[in-house]
PDB file of C-alpha atoms in Angstrom:
ATOM      1  CA  MET R   1     -19.634   2.882  27.147  1.00  0.00           C
ATOM      2  CA  ILE R   2     -17.238   4.911  29.275  1.00  0.00           C
ATOM      3  CA  VAL R   3     -14.330   2.793  27.986  1.00  0.00           C
ATOM      4  CA  LYS R   4     -15.302   3.532  24.355  1.00  0.00           C
ATOM      5  CA  ILE R   5     -15.512   7.264  25.042  1.00  0.00           C
ATOM      6  CA  PHE R   6     -12.151   7.192  26.821  1.00  0.00           C
ATOM      7  CA  TYR R   7     -10.604   5.243  23.944  1.00  0.00           C
ATOM      8  CA  LYS R   8     -11.923   7.747  21.398  1.00  0.00           C
ATOM      9  CA  GLU R   9     -10.601  10.676  23.415  1.00  0.00           C
ATOM     10  CA  LYS R  10      -7.253   8.931  23.823  1.00  0.00           C
ATOM     11  CA  PHE R  11      -7.152   8.135  20.079  1.00  0.00           C
ATOM     12  CA  TYR R  12      -7.832  11.751  19.134  1.00  0.00           C
ATOM     13  CA  LEU R  13      -5.218  12.923  21.619  1.00  0.00           C
ATOM     14  CA  HIS R  14      -2.605  10.635  20.053  1.00  0.00           C
ATOM     15  CA  LYS R  15      -3.717  11.555  16.551  1.00  0.00           C
ATOM     16  CA  GLU R  16      -3.290  15.241  17.379  1.00  0.00           C
ATOM     17  CA  LEU R  17       0.023  14.630  19.131  1.00  0.00           C
ATOM     18  CA  TYR R  18       1.537  12.931  16.063  1.00  0.00           C
ATOM     19  CA  LYS R  19      -0.235  14.882  13.299  1.00  0.00           C
ATOM     20  CA  ASP R  20       2.941  16.723  12.259  1.00  0.00           C
ATOM     21  CA  LEU R  21       5.095  13.625  11.828  1.00  0.00           C
ATOM     22  CA  PRO R  22       6.416  13.319   8.264  1.00  0.00           C
ATOM     23  CA  GLU R  23       4.615  11.082   5.779  1.00  0.00           C
ATOM     24  CA  ASN R  24       7.112  11.071   2.929  1.00  0.00           C
ATOM     25  CA  THR R  25       7.711   7.322   2.836  1.00  0.00           C
ATOM     26  CA  ILE R  26       5.606   4.245   3.423  1.00  0.00           C
ATOM     27  CA  GLY R  27       7.661   3.597   6.551  1.00  0.00           C
ATOM     28  CA  GLU R  28       6.934   7.061   7.937  1.00  0.00           C
ATOM     29  CA  LYS R  29       3.220   6.566   7.260  1.00  0.00           C
ATOM     30  CA  ILE R  30       3.229   3.228   9.078  1.00  0.00           C
ATOM     31  CA  ILE R  31       5.096   4.727  12.036  1.00  0.00           C
ATOM     32  CA  LYS R  32       2.659   7.628  12.206  1.00  0.00           C
ATOM     33  CA  LEU R  33      -0.350   5.286  12.158  1.00  0.00           C
ATOM     34  CA  ILE R  34       1.139   3.093  14.873  1.00  0.00           C
ATOM     35  CA  LEU R  35       1.923   6.032  17.155  1.00  0.00           C
ATOM     36  CA  SER R  36      -1.413   7.719  16.460  1.00  0.00           C
ATOM     37  CA  HIS R  37      -3.127   4.561  17.655  1.00  0.00           C
ATOM     38  CA  ASP R  38      -0.985   4.413  20.832  1.00  0.00           C
ATOM     39  CA  MET R  39       0.752   1.240  19.717  1.00  0.00           C
ATOM     40  CA  ASP R  40       4.239  -0.008  19.028  1.00  0.00           C
ATOM     41  CA  ARG R  41       5.664  -2.121  16.223  1.00  0.00           C
ATOM     42  CA  GLU R  42       5.657  -5.311  18.299  1.00  0.00           C
ATOM     43  CA  THR R  43       1.980  -4.960  19.237  1.00  0.00           C
ATOM     44  CA  LEU R  44       0.888  -4.364  15.659  1.00  0.00           C
ATOM     45  CA  ALA R  45       3.051  -7.226  14.418  1.00  0.00           C
ATOM     46  CA  LYS R  46       1.405  -9.558  16.913  1.00  0.00           C
ATOM     47  CA  ILE R  47      -2.136  -8.418  16.040  1.00  0.00           C
ATOM     48  CA  LEU R  48      -1.671  -8.667  12.259  1.00  0.00           C
ATOM     49  CA  HIS R  49       0.676 -11.676  12.362  1.00  0.00           C
ATOM     50  CA  PHE R  50       3.594  -9.824  10.772  1.00  0.00           C
ATOM     51  CA  HIS R  51       7.186 -10.570  11.668  1.00  0.00           C
ATOM     52  CA  VAL R  52       8.740  -7.676  13.588  1.00  0.00           C
ATOM     53  CA  ASP R  53      11.811  -7.751  11.317  1.00  0.00           C
ATOM     54  CA  THR R  54       9.559  -7.391   8.283  1.00  0.00           C
ATOM     55  CA  MET R  55       7.924  -4.317   9.775  1.00  0.00           C
ATOM     56  CA  GLU R  56      11.334  -2.909  10.655  1.00  0.00           C
ATOM     57  CA  GLY R  57      12.257  -3.275   6.992  1.00  0.00           C
ATOM     58  CA  TRP R  58       9.206  -1.237   5.992  1.00  0.00           C
ATOM     59  CA  GLU R  59       9.711   1.436   8.622  1.00  0.00           C
ATOM     60  CA  ILE R  60      13.474   1.859   8.695  1.00  0.00           C
ATOM     61  CA  HIS R  61      14.874   0.468   5.455  1.00  0.00           C
ATOM     62  CA  ASN R  62      12.064   1.597   3.122  1.00  0.00           C
ATOM     63  CA  VAL R  63      11.288  -1.910   1.921  1.00  0.00           C
ATOM     64  CA  MET R  64       8.028  -1.799   0.011  1.00  0.00           C
ATOM     65  CA  PRO R  65       5.359  -4.005   1.646  1.00  0.00           C
ATOM     66  CA  GLN R  66       3.660  -6.689  -0.402  1.00  0.00           C
ATOM     67  CA  PRO R  67       0.193  -5.586  -1.558  1.00  0.00           C
ATOM     68  CA  LEU R  68      -1.609  -8.139   0.628  1.00  0.00           C
ATOM     69  CA  ASN R  69       0.232  -6.802   3.699  1.00  0.00           C
ATOM     70  CA  ILE R  70      -0.832  -3.287   2.751  1.00  0.00           C
ATOM     71  CA  LYS R  71      -4.395  -4.553   2.487  1.00  0.00           C
ATOM     72  CA  ARG R  72      -4.168  -5.891   6.052  1.00  0.00           C
ATOM     73  CA  LEU R  73      -2.753  -2.582   7.288  1.00  0.00           C
ATOM     74  CA  CYS R  74      -5.517  -0.688   5.463  1.00  0.00           C
ATOM     75  CA  GLY R  75      -8.191  -2.866   7.029  1.00  0.00           C
ATOM     76  CA  PHE R  76      -6.753  -2.449  10.498  1.00  0.00           C
ATOM     77  CA  PHE R  77      -6.173   1.312  10.338  1.00  0.00           C
ATOM     78  CA  LYS R  78      -9.165   2.043   8.080  1.00  0.00           C
ATOM     79  CA  VAL R  79      -7.174   3.843   5.385  1.00  0.00           C
ATOM     80  CA  GLU R  80      -7.233   3.469   1.610  1.00  0.00           C
ATOM     81  CA  PRO R  81      -4.371   1.634  -0.156  1.00  0.00           C
ATOM     82  CA  GLY R  82      -3.436   4.816  -2.015  1.00  0.00           C
ATOM     83  CA  TYR R  83      -2.531   6.413   1.318  1.00  0.00           C
ATOM     84  CA  PHE R  84       0.640   4.332   1.368  1.00  0.00           C
ATOM     85  CA  HIS R  85       1.514   4.680  -2.330  1.00  0.00           C
ATOM     86  CA  GLU R  86      -0.313   5.183  -5.626  1.00  0.00           C
ATOM     87  CA  TYR R  87       0.914   1.735  -6.729  1.00  0.00           C
ATOM     88  CA  TYR R  88      -1.387   0.064  -4.200  1.00  0.00           C
ATOM     89  CA  ARG R  89      -4.397   2.031  -5.448  1.00  0.00           C
ATOM     90  CA  PHE R  90      -3.518   0.869  -8.978  1.00  0.00           C
ATOM     91  CA  TYR R  91      -2.969  -2.719  -7.795  1.00  0.00           C
ATOM     92  CA  PHE R  92      -6.307  -3.035  -5.987  1.00  0.00           C
ATOM     93  CA  ASN R  93      -8.546  -1.131  -8.436  1.00  0.00           C
ATOM     94  CA  ASN R  94      -8.902  -3.104 -11.630  1.00  0.00           C
ATOM     95  CA  PRO R  95      -5.354  -2.849 -13.018  1.00  0.00           C
ATOM     96  CA  GLU R  96      -6.375  -4.984 -16.006  1.00  0.00           C
ATOM     97  CA  CYS R  97      -8.555  -2.172 -17.371  1.00  0.00           C
ATOM     98  CA  LYS R  98      -5.847   0.418 -16.746  1.00  0.00           C
ATOM     99  CA  ILE R  99      -3.293  -1.702 -18.613  1.00  0.00           C
ATOM    100  CA  LYS R 100      -5.700  -2.173 -21.502  1.00  0.00           C
ATOM    101  CA  GLU R 101      -6.348   1.599 -21.604  1.00  0.00           C
ATOM    102  CA  TRP R 102      -2.589   2.232 -21.552  1.00  0.00           C
ATOM    103  CA  MET R 103      -2.086  -0.165 -24.450  1.00  0.00           C
ATOM    104  CA  GLU R 104      -4.903   1.436 -26.456  1.00  0.00           C
ATOM    105  CA  LYS R 105      -3.741   4.986 -25.704  1.00  0.00           C
ATOM    106  CA  ASN R 106      -0.219   4.144 -26.866  1.00  0.00           C
ATOM    107  CA  ARG R 107      -1.444   1.883 -29.708  1.00  0.00           C
ATOM    108  CA  LEU R 108       0.582  -1.035 -28.428  1.00  0.00           C
ATOM    109  CA  THR R 109       0.253  -4.586 -29.690  1.00  0.00           C
ATOM    110  CA  TYR R 110       0.838  -7.428 -27.252  1.00  0.00           C
ATOM    111  CA  ASP R 111       4.360  -7.791 -28.644  1.00  0.00           C
ATOM    112  CA  LYS R 112       5.173  -4.084 -28.296  1.00  0.00           C
ATOM    113  CA  ALA R 113       3.639  -3.904 -24.795  1.00  0.00           C
ATOM    114  CA  ALA R 114       5.732  -6.923 -23.806  1.00  0.00           C
ATOM    115  CA  GLU R 115       8.855  -5.192 -25.082  1.00  0.00           C
ATOM    116  CA  VAL R 116       8.083  -1.946 -23.235  1.00  0.00           C
ATOM    117  CA  LEU R 117       7.218  -3.751 -19.988  1.00  0.00           C
ATOM    118  CA  GLY R 118      10.128  -6.177 -20.211  1.00  0.00           C
ATOM    119  CA  ILE R 119       7.908  -9.247 -19.972  1.00  0.00           C
ATOM    120  CA  SER R 120       6.775 -11.937 -22.388  1.00  0.00           C
ATOM    121  CA  ARG R 121       3.827 -11.622 -24.759  1.00  0.00           C
ATOM    122  CA  SER R 122       2.000 -14.246 -22.726  1.00  0.00           C
ATOM    123  CA  GLY R 123       2.812 -12.209 -19.609  1.00  0.00           C
ATOM    124  CA  VAL R 124       0.905  -9.287 -21.128  1.00  0.00           C
ATOM    125  CA  GLY R 125      -2.069 -11.580 -21.741  1.00  0.00           C
ATOM    126  CA  ARG R 126      -1.897 -12.874 -18.180  1.00  0.00           C
ATOM    127  CA  LEU R 127      -1.779  -9.295 -16.843  1.00  0.00           C
ATOM    128  CA  LEU R 128      -4.854  -8.428 -18.896  1.00  0.00           C
ATOM    129  CA  ASN R 129      -6.860 -11.411 -17.670  1.00  0.00           C
ATOM    130  CA  GLY R 130      -5.808 -10.984 -14.034  1.00  0.00           C
ATOM    131  CA  LYS R 131      -3.781 -14.197 -13.787  1.00  0.00           C
ATOM    132  CA  LEU R 132      -0.570 -12.226 -13.267  1.00  0.00           C
ATOM    133  CA  LYS R 133      -0.441  -9.461 -10.672  1.00  0.00           C
ATOM    134  CA  VAL R 134       1.055  -6.083 -11.511  1.00  0.00           C
ATOM    135  CA  SER R 135       4.565  -5.637 -10.147  1.00  0.00           C
ATOM    136  CA  PHE R 136       5.842  -2.285  -8.989  1.00  0.00           C
ATOM    137  CA  ASN R 137       8.218  -2.163 -11.972  1.00  0.00           C
ATOM    138  CA  VAL R 138       5.385  -2.731 -14.449  1.00  0.00           C
ATOM    139  CA  TYR R 139       3.351  -0.034 -12.679  1.00  0.00           C
ATOM    140  CA  ILE R 140       6.243   2.443 -12.921  1.00  0.00           C
ATOM    141  CA  THR R 141       6.734   1.690 -16.612  1.00  0.00           C
ATOM    142  CA  ILE R 142       3.037   2.215 -17.341  1.00  0.00           C
ATOM    143  CA  LYS R 143       2.971   5.414 -15.304  1.00  0.00           C
ATOM    144  CA  LYS R 144       5.974   6.841 -17.155  1.00  0.00           C
ATOM    145  CA  SER R 145       4.566   6.252 -20.629  1.00  0.00           C
TER     146      SER R 145
END
């Protein structure tokens, strides 16, 4: 019991200490979460079975993490996918319906949607039935139009 109380106090102390760190990029958000939880990159990599070089890419070189890695980070740090980027919120919250709504709103046929998204007609069908996952580029295209 005393250990839990100490941990909570220590967590809040670290959270307060790092509250003003920037959160402009996914990498900055990951760094802030790691520091706020009194950890380092190597410790988190070991716990979540990430390669340290992969995490360095996210944190330093602004490489966008794969959605399933974001899901693991969200589960560990108890944050929503949208915290890291709106794309992840889109990705994990029924993107098929959002794509269908986008097509209806813009009155797009499968062929026209394929042309706009830069994918095949069958790719549009596979996006709509969930067999093809939404890439960041497709998300950006949908968001822009």
